Every structure is written in structure tokens, then in C-alpha cells.
CSV table of C-alpha atoms in Angstrom, one decimal:
chain,number,residue,atom,x,y,z
A,1,MET,CA,-9.2,9.6,-28.6
A,2,SER,CA,-6.7,7.6,-30.5
A,3,LEU,CA,-5.5,4.2,-29.4
A,4,SER,CA,-2.0,5.6,-29.0
A,5,SER,CA,-3.0,8.5,-26.8
A,6,SER,CA,-5.3,6.2,-24.8
A,7,SER,CA,-2.4,3.8,-24.2
A,8,SER,CA,-0.2,6.7,-23.2
A,9,LEU,CA,-2.7,7.9,-20.7
A,10,LEU,CA,-3.0,4.4,-19.2
A,11,GLY,CA,0.7,4.1,-19.0
A,12,HIS,CA,0.8,7.5,-17.1
A,13,GLU,CA,-1.9,6.3,-14.8
A,14,ALA,CA,-0.1,3.0,-14.1
A,15,ARG,CA,3.1,4.9,-13.3
A,16,ARG,CA,1.2,7.2,-11.0
A,17,LEU,CA,-0.4,4.2,-9.3
A,18,LEU,CA,3.0,2.6,-8.8
A,19,ARG,CA,4.3,5.8,-7.1
A,20,GLY,CA,1.2,5.9,-5.0
A,21,LEU,CA,1.6,2.4,-3.8
A,22,LEU,CA,5.3,2.9,-3.0
A,23,ARG,CA,4.4,6.0,-1.0
A,24,ALA,CA,1.6,4.2,0.9
A,25,ARG,CA,4.1,1.5,1.9
A,26,LEU,CA,6.5,4.2,3.1
A,27,ALA,CA,3.9,5.6,5.5
A,28,LEU,CA,2.6,2.3,6.6
A,29,PHE,CA,6.0,0.6,7.3
A,30,HIS,CA,7.9,3.7,8.4
A,31,GLY,CA,11.0,2.6,10.4
A,32,ASP,CA,10.6,-1.1,9.5
A,33,GLU,CA,13.3,-1.7,6.9
A,34,LYS,CA,12.5,-5.4,6.4
A,35,ALA,CA,8.8,-4.6,5.7
A,36,LEU,CA,9.7,-1.6,3.5
A,37,GLN,CA,12.1,-3.8,1.3
A,38,ALA,CA,9.7,-6.7,1.1
A,39,SER,CA,6.7,-4.5,0.2
A,40,ALA,CA,8.7,-2.7,-2.5
A,41,ILE,CA,9.7,-6.0,-4.0
A,42,GLU,CA,6.1,-7.3,-3.9
A,43,ILE,CA,4.6,-4.1,-5.5
A,44,ARG,CA,7.2,-4.0,-8.2
A,45,SER,CA,6.7,-7.8,-9.0
A,46,HIS,CA,3.0,-7.2,-9.5
A,47,PHE,CA,3.7,-4.5,-12.0
A,48,ASP,CA,6.4,-6.5,-13.7
A,49,GLN,CA,4.1,-9.5,-14.0
A,50,HIS,CA,1.6,-7.4,-15.9
A,51,LYS,CA,3.8,-5.1,-17.9
A,52,ASP,CA,3.1,-6.9,-21.2
A,53,ILE,CA,-0.7,-6.7,-21.1
A,54,ALA,CA,-1.9,-4.9,-24.3
A,55,ASN,CA,-5.6,-5.1,-23.8
A,56,GLU,CA,-6.9,-1.7,-22.6
A,57,GLU,CA,-9.8,-3.3,-20.7
A,58,GLU,CA,-7.4,-5.6,-18.8
A,59,ILE,CA,-5.1,-2.7,-18.1
A,60,ARG,CA,-8.0,-0.6,-16.7
A,61,LYS,CA,-9.0,-3.6,-14.5
A,62,ARG,CA,-5.5,-3.9,-13.1
A,63,ILE,CA,-5.3,-0.2,-12.4
A,64,LYS,CA,-8.6,-0.3,-10.6
A,65,GLU,CA,-7.4,-3.3,-8.5
A,66,GLY,CA,-4.2,-1.3,-7.8
A,67,LYS,CA,-6.1,1.7,-6.6
A,68,GLU,CA,-8.2,-0.5,-4.4
A,69,ALA,CA,-5.0,-2.0,-2.9
A,70,GLU,CA,-3.6,1.5,-2.3
A,71,MET,CA,-6.8,2.6,-0.6
A,72,PHE,CA,-6.8,-0.5,1.5
A,73,LEU,CA,-3.2,0.1,2.6
A,74,THR,CA,-3.8,3.7,3.5
A,75,THR,CA,-7.1,3.2,5.4
A,76,ASN,CA,-7.3,-0.4,6.7
A,77,VAL,CA,-3.8,-1.6,7.7
A,78,LEU,CA,-2.0,-0.7,10.9
A,79,GLN,CA,1.5,-1.7,11.9
A,80,GLY,CA,1.9,-2.6,15.6
A,81,LYS,CA,5.1,-2.5,17.5
A,82,MET,CA,5.8,-4.5,20.7
A,83,ASN,CA,6.2,-2.3,23.7
A,84,GLU,CA,8.3,-2.8,26.9
A,85,ARG,CA,5.4,-4.8,28.5
A,86,GLY,CA,5.3,-7.3,25.6
A,87,ASN,CA,2.1,-5.9,24.2
A,88,PHE,CA,1.6,-4.6,20.6
A,89,GLU,CA,0.6,-1.0,20.2
A,90,THR,CA,0.0,1.2,17.2
A,91,LYS,CA,-0.3,4.9,16.6
A,92,LEU,CA,-3.6,6.1,15.2
A,93,LYS,CA,-4.2,9.5,13.6
A,94,SER,CA,-7.1,11.1,15.5
A,95,ALA,CA,-8.3,14.5,16.5
A,96,ASP,CA,-8.2,13.3,20.1
A,97,PRO,CA,-4.6,12.8,21.2
A,98,ASP,CA,-5.8,10.5,24.1
A,99,LYS,CA,-7.1,8.0,21.5
A,100,GLU,CA,-4.0,7.8,19.4
A,101,THR,CA,-2.5,4.7,20.9
A,102,TRP,CA,-4.2,1.3,21.0
A,103,GLU,CA,-2.7,-1.5,22.9
A,104,VAL,CA,-3.4,-5.2,22.2
A,105,PRO,CA,-2.5,-7.4,25.1
A,106,LYS,CA,-0.3,-10.4,24.3
A,107,GLU,CA,-2.1,-13.8,24.4
A,108,ALA,CA,-2.3,-15.5,27.8
A,109,LYS,CA,-0.3,-18.8,27.9
């Protein structure tokens, strides 16, 4: 594989990663405009910071880190919303509908 075709493939992979991270944030922060905007800015700033990297090994390392971040966002992060009782709750995807909402009591004062 030539250097130019390898670079082209890495560029394609980086763009695919950017789209994946932006989609992950849409699912994670659905309905929270402030978090959606802040996360888009943060994701794009990371890509902008590293756009001039020419070393293929370094690019591959950054892509790997980005894929790990995408996996983390889609599997380990939940967004809770405060309910009418002042507790945070979140929706979980589960085969059992009775286990789809967790409630975290607010701290006792």
C-alpha cells in the first residue's frame, strides 16, 4: 500500500470516527441542548487540535483513542434527569421494561 493511499484510508477512518462520536453524543444527550452543543464543541476541538499530525503511527494512536472514547460514551455514560420528587433518574435499555428506570435519591442534608 502506498503512503498516499494509506493516508487517504486514515483520513477516511478519522472522518468516520468524527461522525460516530457526534452520533454517540446525540443519543447520550438527547433533549439537552446545552450538553449537545458543549459536546460537539469539545469533540471538534480535539479533532482540530490534531489535524496537522502527519505521522501515521500517531494518527493510528489518536484514532484508537477516539474509538475507545466512542465506546465509553455509548456503553458507560448515562444522563440522569431530575424528577418531580427531586431525585435523578435515567432510562436504561433493557429486555425487562420493569428495570428500565433507575432512581438515585438526592443527598440527605
